[in-house]
Amino acid sequence: MATLPNPLPTLATDPSGRSLGLTLQPGTLIDVTGEGRWHEPLLWHAEQPATPGDWTALAPARRTAGLLPLLIDVGGGQGGPEAWELAPGETSYPGDHDPEEVLAEYWEDTEDDDWPGLAPEPQPEAASPDAGTLAAEIADHLLTDGTWLKEPRVALVPARRSADIPAAIGWSGPVNHEDDVARLCAVLRSWEDRFGVRVVALTFDQLILSVAAPPTTPAEAQAVAVEHYAFCPDNINQSSTPSLDAYAEQLMDLEIWSFWWD
């Protein structure tokens, strides 16, 4: 995968990140993959449990060091990212894939109807929040709500843009649906552009996004639901949501999108 120079190796000798313009709490560099150790760290995460405000404190790392904040969960049955069987060697570059072609292929694998096309970009509203600001607010919500993450940690990932975070670490959460997570990241890039999506949290098999411009009408929600179903069929097939229509109703004005692959 094509990436910018990775600043994380600097933290091996400068764990506070001072030379990168950071002030980090004690943390761990992760270079363990499903095939052994990677040639450089894939992410850094704090050793202490994440608390509200940690995301905001790390947000300047994007500007000073080219690192993006992320919440991860180290408390699931699979443990932390060192046990997630990360697969950076199997990951391509998100920019090499067309998001509509990716979704259309997924759709045609599960549905007999023709692919209906991408949902239109919603009309901007004066009250729409800034995507970065909302991401920080959603991160704090995930930490205070208590139902999303069991043992959250704040992390830093070397990535060009938020949508690329899963590909940057070779996340294998959707492996039963897609071997190359960069193809899903191509869709995330499209959602980032159209809906102000940001990747906020990852667990072993769950992706959580903030959404600054969610659908606000039934027609918009229905079109987005189609994309979600192609992106992650298990959101409907393995949930209590009985139909695509019912799922679409839940998407209206929803500022958190989550995806889980069986």
XYZ file of N, CA and C in Angstrom, residues 6 8 35-36 42 47 67 78 88 90-91 98 112 127 149 192 196 208 212 215 227 233-234 250:
72
model
N 6.400 6.725 7.502
C 5.802 6.346 8.774
C 6.596 6.953 9.929
N 5.998 6.491 13.108
C 5.894 5.702 14.341
C 7.223 5.125 14.822
N 1.013 -12.890 10.004
C 2.132 -13.598 9.375
C 3.453 -13.340 10.082
N 3.403 -12.783 11.280
C 4.632 -12.444 11.997
C 4.775 -10.945 12.155
N 2.653 -0.518 12.935
C 1.420 -0.213 12.215
C 0.570 0.806 12.960
N -1.395 2.798 26.854
C -1.541 1.678 27.779
C -2.709 1.895 28.734
N -0.146 11.669 11.772
C -0.773 10.548 12.471
C -2.218 10.904 12.794
N -11.078 -11.350 21.464
C -9.849 -11.521 20.703
C -8.701 -10.681 21.238
N -1.316 -6.382 6.720
C -0.902 -5.293 5.831
C -0.326 -5.794 4.506
N -1.468 -8.077 2.692
C -2.554 -8.453 1.785
C -3.394 -7.243 1.360
N -2.945 -6.054 1.763
C -3.751 -4.854 1.571
C -3.198 -4.002 0.441
N -12.340 1.842 -7.525
C -13.489 2.715 -7.723
C -14.584 2.311 -6.749
N -30.426 -10.098 -6.766
C -30.746 -10.345 -8.174
C -31.044 -9.045 -8.924
N -26.582 24.082 9.671
C -26.305 23.611 11.022
C -25.433 22.365 11.059
N -17.589 0.044 23.585
C -16.226 -0.464 23.712
C -15.998 -0.973 25.135
N -16.613 9.634 3.029
C -15.943 10.784 3.632
C -16.256 12.043 2.831
N -19.251 13.292 5.080
C -18.428 13.759 6.195
C -18.093 12.666 7.182
N -16.607 1.683 13.470
C -17.530 2.711 13.943
C -17.126 4.046 13.322
N -21.063 13.408 9.636
C -21.427 14.821 9.782
C -22.630 15.208 8.935
N -28.182 11.071 6.031
C -29.410 11.299 5.262
C -30.497 11.890 6.156
N -26.288 1.116 -0.044
C -24.833 1.083 0.026
C -24.358 0.325 1.260
N -23.352 -6.799 4.477
C -24.655 -7.476 4.520
C -25.056 -7.940 5.915
N -24.056 -8.235 6.763
C -24.368 -8.731 8.108
C -25.088 -7.697 8.959
N -33.776 3.752 10.313
C -32.860 4.005 11.423
C -31.719 4.950 11.048
